[in-house]
CSV table of C-alpha atoms and ligand atoms in Angstrom, one decimal:
chain,number,residue,atom,x,y,z
K,243,UNK,CA,-8.2,-19.3,-18.1
K,244,UNK,CA,-11.6,-18.7,-16.2
K,245,UNK,CA,-12.0,-15.1,-15.7
K,246,UNK,CA,-10.4,-13.5,-12.3
K,247,UNK,CA,-12.8,-12.8,-9.6
K,248,UNK,CA,-14.5,-9.5,-9.6
K,249,UNK,CA,-14.1,-6.8,-6.6
K,250,UNK,CA,-17.4,-5.5,-6.3
K,251,UNK,CA,-17.8,-2.1,-4.5
K,252,UNK,CA,-20.9,0.2,-4.4
K,253,UNK,CA,-19.7,4.1,-4.3
K,254,UNK,CA,-22.0,6.1,-2.8
K,255,UNK,CA,-21.4,10.0,-3.4
K,256,UNK,CA,-23.1,12.7,-1.4
K,257,UNK,CA,-23.1,16.6,-1.5
K,258,UNK,CA,-19.9,17.9,-1.2
K,259,UNK,CA,-17.6,19.9,-3.3
K,260,UNK,CA,-14.9,16.8,-3.2
K,261,UNK,CA,-17.6,15.5,-5.3
K,262,UNK,CA,-15.5,16.3,-8.2
K,263,UNK,CA,-12.9,13.9,-7.4
K,264,UNK,CA,-14.7,10.6,-7.5
K,265,UNK,CA,-15.0,10.8,-11.1
K,266,UNK,CA,-10.9,10.5,-11.0
K,267,UNK,CA,-11.4,8.0,-7.8
K,268,UNK,CA,-13.9,5.5,-10.2
K,269,UNK,CA,-11.6,5.6,-12.6
K,270,UNK,CA,-8.8,4.2,-10.5
K,271,UNK,CA,-10.9,1.6,-8.9
K,272,UNK,CA,-11.8,0.4,-12.3
K,273,UNK,CA,-8.4,0.5,-13.0
K,274,UNK,CA,-7.4,-1.8,-10.3
K,275,UNK,CA,-9.8,-4.3,-11.8
K,276,UNK,CA,-12.9,-3.3,-9.3
K,277,UNK,CA,-16.2,-3.2,-10.7
K,278,UNK,CA,-18.3,-0.1,-9.5
K,279,UNK,CA,-22.0,1.0,-9.4
K,280,UNK,CA,-21.9,4.3,-7.7
K,281,UNK,CA,-25.1,5.4,-6.4
K,282,UNK,CA,-25.6,9.8,-6.1
K,283,UNK,CA,-28.0,11.9,-3.6
K,284,UNK,CA,-29.7,14.5,-4.8
K,285,UNK,CA,-27.0,17.2,-3.4
K,286,UNK,CA,-24.4,14.9,-5.5
K,287,UNK,CA,-26.0,15.7,-8.3
K,288,UNK,CA,-25.7,19.2,-8.3
K,289,UNK,CA,-21.9,19.1,-8.5
K,290,UNK,CA,-21.1,16.3,-10.5
K,291,UNK,CA,-23.5,14.8,-12.9
K,292,UNK,CA,-24.4,11.1,-13.4
K,293,UNK,CA,-23.2,11.3,-17.1
K,294,UNK,CA,-19.8,11.8,-16.2
K,295,UNK,CA,-20.0,8.7,-13.5
K,296,UNK,CA,-21.7,6.2,-15.8
K,297,UNK,CA,-19.0,7.3,-18.6
K,298,UNK,CA,-16.1,6.5,-15.8
K,299,UNK,CA,-17.4,3.3,-14.2
K,300,UNK,CA,-19.3,2.2,-17.6
K,301,UNK,CA,-22.7,1.3,-15.3
K,302,UNK,CA,-25.7,2.4,-14.8
K,303,UNK,CA,-25.7,5.2,-12.1
K,304,UNK,CA,-28.2,5.5,-9.5
K,305,UNK,CA,-29.9,7.3,-7.4
K,306,UNK,CA,-34.3,6.9,-7.7
K,307,UNK,CA,-35.3,4.4,-5.4
K,308,UNK,CA,-38.4,3.5,-7.1
K,309,UNK,CA,-36.3,3.0,-10.3
K,310,UNK,CA,-38.3,0.7,-12.5
K,311,UNK,CA,-34.7,-1.0,-13.5
K,312,UNK,CA,-33.9,-3.2,-10.5
K,313,UNK,CA,-36.0,-6.2,-10.1
K,314,UNK,CA,-38.9,-6.2,-8.0
K,315,UNK,CA,-38.3,-2.2,-8.0
K,316,UNK,CA,-35.7,-3.3,-4.6
K,317,UNK,CA,-33.1,-1.0,-5.1
K,318,UNK,CA,-32.1,-0.8,-2.2
K,319,UNK,CA,-32.3,-3.9,-1.0
K,320,UNK,CA,-30.7,-5.4,-4.9
K,321,UNK,CA,-28.1,-3.1,-5.4
K,322,UNK,CA,-25.8,-4.3,-2.2
K,323,UNK,CA,-26.1,-7.6,-2.4
K,324,UNK,CA,-23.8,-8.8,-4.5
K,325,UNK,CA,-21.0,-5.9,-3.3
K,326,UNK,CA,-17.9,-6.7,-0.7
K,327,UNK,CA,-17.9,-3.0,-0.1
K,328,UNK,CA,-20.0,0.1,0.5
K,329,UNK,CA,-17.7,3.2,-0.1
K,330,UNK,CA,-19.9,6.5,0.7
K,331,UNK,CA,-16.9,9.4,-0.4
K,332,UNK,CA,-17.2,12.3,-0.2
K,333,UNK,CA,-19.2,11.4,3.2
K,334,UNK,CA,-21.3,14.8,4.1
K,335,UNK,CA,-21.7,16.1,7.7
K,336,UNK,CA,-25.4,15.4,7.0
K,337,UNK,CA,-25.0,12.2,5.6
K,338,UNK,CA,-22.6,11.1,8.6
K,339,UNK,CA,-25.7,12.2,10.7
K,340,UNK,CA,-28.2,10.2,8.9
K,341,UNK,CA,-26.0,7.0,9.3
K,342,UNK,CA,-25.5,7.3,12.9
K,343,UNK,CA,-29.2,7.9,13.5
K,344,UNK,CA,-30.3,5.3,10.9
K,345,UNK,CA,-32.3,7.4,9.0
K,346,UNK,CA,-33.5,6.7,5.7
K,347,UNK,CA,-34.9,8.9,3.6
K,348,UNK,CA,-33.4,8.1,0.0
K,349,UNK,CA,-31.7,5.5,-2.1
K,350,UNK,CA,-28.2,5.7,-0.7
K,351,UNK,CA,-29.0,6.0,2.8
K,352,UNK,CA,-31.7,3.6,2.7
K,353,UNK,CA,-29.8,0.4,1.2
K,354,UNK,CA,-26.7,1.6,4.0
K,355,UNK,CA,-29.0,0.4,6.4
K,356,UNK,CA,-29.8,-2.5,4.2
K,357,UNK,CA,-26.7,-3.7,3.1
K,358,UNK,CA,-25.0,-6.8,4.5
K,359,UNK,CA,-21.4,-5.8,3.5
K,360,UNK,CA,-18.6,-3.8,5.3
K,361,UNK,CA,-18.7,-0.1,5.0
K,362,UNK,CA,-16.5,2.4,4.8
K,363,UNK,CA,-16.6,6.3,4.5
K,364,UNK,CA,-14.7,8.7,3.5
K,365,UNK,CA,-15.7,12.5,5.6
K,366,UNK,CA,-15.8,15.1,3.9
K,367,UNK,CA,-16.7,19.0,5.4
K,368,UNK,CA,-15.4,22.6,6.6
K,369,UNK,CA,-13.3,22.1,9.3
K,370,UNK,CA,-15.5,24.2,12.0
K,371,UNK,CA,-18.4,21.3,11.0
K,372,UNK,CA,-16.0,18.3,11.5
K,373,UNK,CA,-15.2,19.9,14.6
K,374,UNK,CA,-18.7,20.3,15.8
K,375,UNK,CA,-19.8,18.2,18.8
K,376,UNK,CA,-22.3,16.4,17.0
K,377,UNK,CA,-20.0,15.3,14.4
K,378,UNK,CA,-17.8,14.0,16.7
K,379,UNK,CA,-20.3,12.3,18.7
K,380,UNK,CA,-21.6,11.1,15.3
K,381,UNK,CA,-18.5,9.8,14.1
K,382,UNK,CA,-18.1,8.1,17.1
K,383,UNK,CA,-21.1,6.4,16.9
K,384,UNK,CA,-20.4,4.9,13.2
K,385,UNK,CA,-17.3,3.7,14.6
K,386,UNK,CA,-19.0,1.8,17.7
K,387,UNK,CA,-21.3,0.6,14.9
K,388,UNK,CA,-18.0,-1.1,13.0
K,389,UNK,CA,-18.4,1.2,10.0
K,390,UNK,CA,-14.8,2.2,8.8
K,391,UNK,CA,-14.2,6.2,8.1
K,392,UNK,CA,-11.0,6.7,6.1
K,393,UNK,CA,-9.6,10.0,6.8
K,394,UNK,CA,-10.0,12.8,6.5
K,395,UNK,CA,-7.1,14.7,5.9
K,396,UNK,CA,-6.0,18.1,6.9
K,397,UNK,CA,-4.7,21.2,4.4
K,398,UNK,CA,-6.6,23.8,1.8
K,399,UNK,CA,-10.3,23.6,1.9
K,400,UNK,CA,-12.7,25.3,-0.7
K,401,UNK,CA,-14.4,27.7,1.3
K,402,UNK,CA,-10.3,29.0,1.4
K,403,UNK,CA,-10.3,28.1,5.3
K,404,UNK,CA,-7.6,25.3,6.6
K,405,UNK,CA,-7.6,22.7,8.3
K,406,UNK,CA,-9.1,19.1,9.0
K,407,UNK,CA,-11.7,18.1,6.8
K,408,UNK,CA,-10.6,17.6,3.3
K,409,UNK,CA,-11.5,13.9,1.6
K,410,UNK,CA,-8.6,11.9,1.2
K,411,UNK,CA,-6.9,11.4,-2.5
K,412,UNK,CA,-8.7,9.4,-5.1
K,413,UNK,CA,-4.8,7.5,-5.1
K,414,UNK,CA,-5.5,7.3,-1.1
K,415,UNK,CA,-8.9,5.8,-1.0
K,416,UNK,CA,-8.2,3.7,-3.9
K,417,UNK,CA,-5.2,1.5,-2.1
K,418,UNK,CA,-7.7,1.5,0.8
K,419,UNK,CA,-10.3,-0.4,-1.5
K,420,UNK,CA,-7.3,-2.4,-2.6
K,421,UNK,CA,-6.5,-3.4,1.0
K,422,UNK,CA,-10.4,-3.6,1.8
K,423,UNK,CA,-10.4,-6.7,-0.6
K,424,UNK,CA,-7.9,-8.3,0.2
K,425,UNK,CA,-7.6,-11.6,2.4
K,426,UNK,CA,-6.0,-10.6,5.7
K,427,UNK,CA,-3.3,-13.1,5.6
K,428,UNK,CA,-0.4,-11.3,8.0
K,429,UNK,CA,-3.6,-10.0,10.3
K,430,UNK,CA,-1.6,-9.1,13.7
K,431,UNK,CA,1.6,-9.5,12.2
K,432,UNK,CA,4.4,-7.1,12.1
K,433,UNK,CA,6.3,-6.8,9.1
K,434,UNK,CA,9.9,-5.3,8.6
K,435,UNK,CA,11.2,-4.2,5.2
K,436,UNK,CA,13.9,-2.7,4.3
K,437,UNK,CA,14.1,-1.0,0.5
K,438,UNK,CA,15.8,0.8,-2.1
K,439,UNK,CA,20.2,2.0,-2.1
K,440,UNK,CA,22.3,2.5,0.3
K,441,UNK,CA,24.7,5.7,0.0
K,442,UNK,CA,28.0,5.3,0.7
K,443,UNK,CA,29.5,9.0,0.6
K,444,UNK,CA,32.9,9.8,-0.7
K,445,UNK,CA,33.0,13.3,-0.4
K,446,UNK,CA,30.6,16.2,0.2
K,447,UNK,CA,28.3,15.6,-3.1
K,448,UNK,CA,30.0,12.0,-4.2
K,449,UNK,CA,29.1,8.5,-3.3
K,450,UNK,CA,29.4,4.8,-4.0
K,451,UNK,CA,25.0,3.7,-4.3
K,452,UNK,CA,23.2,1.5,-7.0
K,453,UNK,CA,20.5,1.6,-9.4
K,454,UNK,CA,17.6,-0.1,-7.0
K,455,UNK,CA,14.4,2.5,-7.6
K,456,UNK,CA,13.3,1.2,-3.7
K,457,UNK,CA,9.6,0.2,-6.3
K,458,UNK,CA,10.3,-3.7,-5.3
K,459,UNK,CA,10.5,-3.0,-1.5
K,460,UNK,CA,7.8,-0.1,-1.7
K,461,UNK,CA,5.6,-3.0,-3.4
K,462,UNK,CA,6.0,-5.4,-0.8
K,463,UNK,CA,5.5,-3.0,2.3
K,464,UNK,CA,2.3,-2.1,0.8
K,465,UNK,CA,1.4,-5.5,0.1
K,466,UNK,CA,2.3,-7.0,3.5
K,467,UNK,CA,0.0,-3.7,4.6
K,468,UNK,CA,-3.0,-4.6,2.1
K,469,UNK,CA,-2.6,-8.6,3.9
K,470,UNK,CA,-3.1,-6.7,7.5
K,471,UNK,CA,0.0,-6.5,8.9
K,472,UNK,CA,1.9,-3.7,10.9
K,473,UNK,CA,4.6,-2.8,8.6
K,474,UNK,CA,7.7,-0.9,9.4
K,475,UNK,CA,9.5,0.0,6.4
K,476,UNK,CA,13.2,1.0,6.2
K,477,UNK,CA,14.0,3.1,3.1
K,478,UNK,CA,16.9,4.4,1.6
K,479,UNK,CA,17.4,6.7,-0.2
K,480,UNK,CA,14.4,6.7,-3.2
K,481,UNK,CA,12.1,9.3,-5.2
K,482,UNK,CA,8.8,7.1,-4.5
K,483,UNK,CA,5.5,8.6,-2.6
K,484,UNK,CA,5.8,6.2,0.9
K,485,UNK,CA,2.8,3.4,1.2
K,486,UNK,CA,0.4,4.0,3.5
K,487,UNK,CA,2.3,2.0,6.4
K,488,UNK,CA,2.8,2.1,10.1
K,489,UNK,CA,5.9,3.6,10.2
K,490,UNK,CA,8.9,4.6,7.8
K,491,UNK,CA,12.5,4.8,8.6
K,492,UNK,CA,14.6,7.3,6.2
K,493,UNK,CA,18.6,6.2,6.0
K,494,UNK,CA,21.4,6.6,4.2
K,495,UNK,CA,24.4,4.3,4.4
K,496,UNK,CA,24.7,0.6,5.4
K,497,UNK,CA,25.6,1.2,8.6
K,498,UNK,CA,22.5,3.9,9.1
K,499,UNK,CA,20.3,1.0,7.6
K,500,UNK,CA,21.8,-1.9,10.2
K,501,UNK,CA,21.6,0.5,12.9
K,502,UNK,CA,17.4,0.8,12.1
K,503,UNK,CA,16.9,-2.4,11.7
K,504,UNK,CA,18.8,-3.0,14.6
K,505,UNK,CA,16.2,-0.7,16.2
K,506,UNK,CA,12.6,-2.6,15.7
K,507,UNK,CA,14.0,-6.0,15.0
K,508,UNK,CA,13.3,-7.5,18.4
K,509,UNK,CA,9.4,-6.3,17.4
K,510,UNK,CA,9.3,-7.6,14.0
K,511,UNK,CA,7.6,-11.4,13.5
K,512,UNK,CA,8.9,-11.1,9.6
K,513,UNK,CA,12.3,-9.6,8.2
K,514,UNK,CA,12.0,-9.4,4.4
K,515,UNK,CA,15.1,-7.9,3.2
K,516,UNK,CA,14.6,-6.1,-0.1
K,517,UNK,CA,17.2,-3.4,-0.4
K,518,UNK,CA,20.5,-3.4,-2.6
K,519,UNK,CA,22.4,-2.5,0.5
K,520,UNK,CA,26.3,-1.2,-1.2
K,521,UNK,CA,28.9,-4.0,0.0
K,522,UNK,CA,31.6,-1.6,0.5
K,523,UNK,CA,31.7,2.3,2.4
K,524,UNK,CA,34.6,4.4,1.7
K,525,UNK,CA,37.2,4.3,4.7
K,526,UNK,CA,37.5,8.2,5.1
K,527,UNK,CA,35.2,10.3,3.9
K,528,UNK,CA,36.1,13.5,2.8
K,529,UNK,CA,33.7,16.1,4.3
K,530,UNK,CA,34.9,18.5,1.8
K,531,UNK,CA,34.7,18.1,-2.0
K,532,UNK,CA,37.7,16.5,-3.0
K,533,UNK,CA,39.9,18.6,-5.6
K,534,UNK,CA,40.6,17.4,-9.3
K,535,UNK,CA,44.6,17.6,-8.7
K,536,UNK,CA,45.5,13.8,-8.9
K,537,UNK,CA,44.8,11.8,-12.3
K,538,UNK,CA,44.4,8.4,-10.2
K,539,UNK,CA,42.1,9.2,-6.7
K,540,UNK,CA,42.7,6.0,-5.0
K,541,UNK,CA,40.2,5.5,-2.7
K,542,UNK,CA,39.7,2.8,0.2
K,543,UNK,CA,36.8,0.3,0.8
K,544,UNK,CA,36.0,-1.3,3.5
K,545,UNK,CA,33.2,-4.0,3.8
K,546,UNK,CA,29.7,-3.4,5.3
K,547,UNK,CA,27.9,-5.4,7.7
K,548,UNK,CA,26.0,-7.7,6.1
K,549,UNK,CA,22.9,-7.1,7.5
K,550,UNK,CA,20.2,-10.3,6.4
K,551,UNK,CA,23.1,-12.3,7.8
K,552,UNK,CA,23.3,-10.8,11.1
K,553,UNK,CA,19.4,-10.8,11.4
K,554,UNK,CA,19.4,-15.0,10.6
K,555,UNK,CA,22.2,-15.6,12.9
K,556,UNK,CA,20.4,-13.9,16.2
K,557,UNK,CA,19.0,-16.3,18.8
K,558,UNK,CA,15.3,-15.8,18.0
K,559,UNK,CA,15.1,-14.4,14.5
K,560,UNK,CA,12.0,-13.4,12.9
K,561,UNK,CA,10.9,-15.3,9.6
K,562,UNK,CA,13.9,-14.2,7.2
K,563,UNK,CA,13.1,-13.6,3.9
K,564,UNK,CA,16.0,-12.8,1.4
K,565,UNK,CA,16.9,-11.4,-2.2
K,566,UNK,CA,18.9,-12.4,-4.5
K,567,UNK,CA,20.3,-10.1,-7.3
K,568,UNK,CA,22.1,-11.9,-9.8
K,569,UNK,CA,23.6,-11.4,-13.2
K,570,UNK,CA,24.0,-15.4,-14.3
K,571,UNK,CA,23.6,-18.7,-12.7
K,572,UNK,CA,20.4,-17.2,-11.1
K,573,UNK,CA,19.4,-20.4,-9.7
K,574,UNK,CA,22.8,-22.2,-8.2
K,575,UNK,CA,23.5,-18.3,-6.8
K,576,UNK,CA,20.4,-17.7,-4.9
K,577,UNK,CA,19.8,-21.1,-3.5
K,578,UNK,CA,23.8,-20.7,-2.2
K,579,UNK,CA,22.8,-17.3,-0.6
K,580,UNK,CA,19.7,-18.9,0.6
K,581,UNK,CA,21.7,-21.9,2.3
K,582,UNK,CA,24.7,-19.6,3.5
K,583,UNK,CA,22.5,-17.2,5.4
K,584,UNK,CA,19.9,-19.7,6.6
K,585,UNK,CA,16.6,-18.0,5.4
K,586,UNK,CA,13.6,-20.7,5.3
K,587,UNK,CA,12.5,-18.3,1.7
K,588,UNK,CA,14.2,-16.4,-0.6
K,589,UNK,CA,13.0,-13.9,-3.9
K,590,UNK,CA,15.4,-14.0,-6.8
K,591,UNK,CA,15.7,-11.7,-10.1
K,592,UNK,CA,17.7,-10.8,-12.7
K,593,UNK,CA,20.0,-7.7,-12.4
K,594,UNK,CA,19.4,-6.9,-15.8
K,595,UNK,CA,15.8,-6.5,-15.8
K,596,UNK,CA,14.7,-6.0,-11.9
K,597,UNK,CA,16.7,-3.1,-11.5
K,598,UNK,CA,14.5,0.5,-11.5
K,599,UNK,CA,11.7,-1.4,-14.2
K,600,UNK,CA,7.8,-1.6,-13.3
K,601,UNK,CA,7.7,-5.0,-13.2
K,602,UNK,CA,9.4,-8.6,-12.2
K,603,UNK,CA,9.5,-12.1,-12.6
K,604,UNK,CA,11.0,-13.0,-9.2
K,605,UNK,CA,11.5,-16.8,-8.6
K,606,UNK,CA,11.3,-18.1,-4.9
K,607,UNK,CA,13.4,-20.4,-3.2
K,608,UNK,CA,12.3,-22.9,-0.1
K,609,UNK,CA,13.1,-25.9,1.4
K,610,UNK,CA,10.0,-27.3,-1.2
K,611,UNK,CA,12.3,-26.2,-4.0
K,612,UNK,CA,11.9,-23.6,-7.2
K,613,UNK,CA,8.7,-21.5,-7.8
K,614,UNK,CA,8.6,-19.0,-10.3
K,615,UNK,CA,6.2,-16.5,-10.2
K,616,UNK,CA,4.9,-15.3,-13.6
K,617,UNK,CA,6.1,-11.7,-14.7
K,618,UNK,CA,3.5,-9.3,-13.4
K,619,UNK,CA,4.1,-5.5,-12.2
K,620,UNK,CA,6.2,-5.2,-9.0
K,621,UNK,CA,2.6,-5.0,-7.1
K,622,UNK,CA,1.6,-8.3,-8.0
K,623,UNK,CA,4.6,-9.7,-7.5
K,624,UNK,CA,4.9,-8.2,-4.1
K,625,UNK,CA,1.2,-9.7,-3.5
K,626,UNK,CA,2.5,-13.3,-4.6
K,627,UNK,CA,5.3,-13.0,-2.8
K,628,UNK,CA,3.3,-12.1,0.8
K,629,UNK,CA,0.9,-14.8,-0.2
K,630,UNK,CA,3.6,-17.7,-0.1
K,631,UNK,CA,5.1,-16.4,2.6
K,632,UNK,CA,1.9,-16.2,4.6
K,633,UNK,CA,1.7,-19.8,3.7
K,634,UNK,CA,5.2,-20.7,5.2
K,635,UNK,CA,5.3,-18.5,8.2
K,636,UNK,CA,5.2,-20.3,11.2
K,637,UNK,CA,4.9,-18.0,14.7
K,638,UNK,CA,7.8,-18.5,17.0
S,899,PMT,O1,14.8,-1.2,-5.8
S,899,PMT,P1,14.2,-1.8,-7.2
S,899,PMT,O2,14.5,-1.0,-8.5
S,899,PMT,O3,12.7,-2.2,-7.4
S,899,PMT,O4,15.1,-3.2,-7.9
S,899,PMT,C1,14.9,-4.7,-6.7
S,899,PMT,C2,15.5,-5.3,-6.5
S,899,PMT,C3,16.3,-5.7,-7.7
S,899,PMT,C4,16.9,-3.9,-6.1
S,899,PMT,C5,15.8,-6.0,-5.1
S,899,PMT,O5,15.1,-6.7,-6.1
S,899,PMT,C6,16.8,-6.8,-4.7
S,899,PMT,O6,17.0,-8.1,-5.6
S,899,PMT,N1,17.1,-6.9,-3.6
S,899,PMT,C7,18.6,-6.9,-3.5
S,899,PMT,C8,19.7,-7.0,-4.3
S,899,PMT,C9,20.8,-7.5,-3.5
S,899,PMT,O7,21.3,-6.2,-3.0
S,899,PMT,O8,20.8,-8.9,-3.3
S,899,PMT,P2,22.2,-9.5,-3.1
S,899,PMT,O9,22.5,-11.0,-3.7
S,899,PMT,O10,23.8,-8.1,-2.9
S,899,PMT,O11,22.3,-10.0,-1.3
S,899,PMT,C10,21.2,-10.6,-1.0
S,899,PMT,C11,20.6,-10.4,0.7
S,899,PMT,O12,21.2,-9.4,1.6
S,899,PMT,C12,20.0,-9.1,0.0
S,899,PMT,O13,18.8,-9.6,0.7
S,899,PMT,C13,20.3,-8.1,0.6
S,899,PMT,O14,19.2,-7.2,0.9
S,899,PMT,C14,20.9,-9.0,1.9
S,899,PMT,N2,22.1,-8.2,2.0
S,899,PMT,C15,22.9,-7.9,1.2
S,899,PMT,C16,24.5,-6.9,1.2
S,899,PMT,C17,24.0,-6.7,2.7
S,899,PMT,N3,25.5,-6.1,2.9
S,899,PMT,N4,23.3,-6.5,3.5
S,899,PMT,C18,22.5,-7.3,3.5
S,899,PMT,O15,21.2,-7.5,4.5
């Protein structure tokens, strides 16, 4: 098999205390398959050493514009020519001011001006510096020039003050890099995803629920976001960190999930129903904790609405993607479910290996037949599913 294409980026580090987080950032980027060349300013080298960045990137680290290791001595040109992105993190107020004015008095500022690929900056500075009208003007000029500004976040600052100016965390920057390298196959589309289990109350402390962790649904929300969609995630109870999507609605029962879906579905182009919705709810849940005074406790259960079926039956439905969790006869049961619910696409998986796991092996069913995906992490599965959706989707 030919080697997978590598997403190459250049990470510029400027002088700020958040520079200490860049070692972790590089480790995450390399872990997600990026090749990372690091360029440091003189001030950055006061906060973190080139040796550290060289160790975690596995590549030479640059800072001298006259470095003789670069062909033609043209580091400011050569270092970006094979890159898909330049990210400056942390980007100090001083460096942002330089970028805004086209100054180039060191290797990093010069290569930013000479680059022919997208540029993103992750500002990090004291809150007063961030609020200063000069910085506000400079940031606006960067945005006008098509430079992406990632963050900053608010919170505790190294100087002891609290406010806007914290660099985004390495995990947040790494996920934005992944997005930057993803083809925007769902650009401009609005995607609605349900994820996780539902929770049907029996009494004040007990419930009927299931083993869905939400990982598959959250991964699909993230993959759709990476592909440029505006994503709304409706989530049952999970312990997961939410992906950076446009909006998240937390719900508990199937009825609440149905209400949330009904609220958002009129604006959705695509609906992906990943949630493991409980098929029944308790007819008369108790507000109090039920006492253990009966040997046999009888619960009356009534069926829950089928959310996916109700959406696909709309007069003008979004492109509906269903899931099927089966313990046997995967192909037969999944295809029957797809036809019964009138779905253009359905992803099937075995309950024994899908619930709670970090990886999955989906089998996709559409009008052209059966398309098994190779076992992979749920995020990789989600990216393959999103690519398949993008191929099938026809605007309404
Ligand atoms: O959350 P994880 O731990 O990552 O696990 C992922 C998963 C196994 C939960 C996921 O991959 C999956 O299979 N989700 C669908 C689970 C399910 O409820 O399957 P089903 O065959 O019972 O339902 C068929 C379809 O109808 C599903 O799209 C479901 O969302 C939908 N449905 C079901 C019942 C109901 N009342 N309303 C619905 O909308």
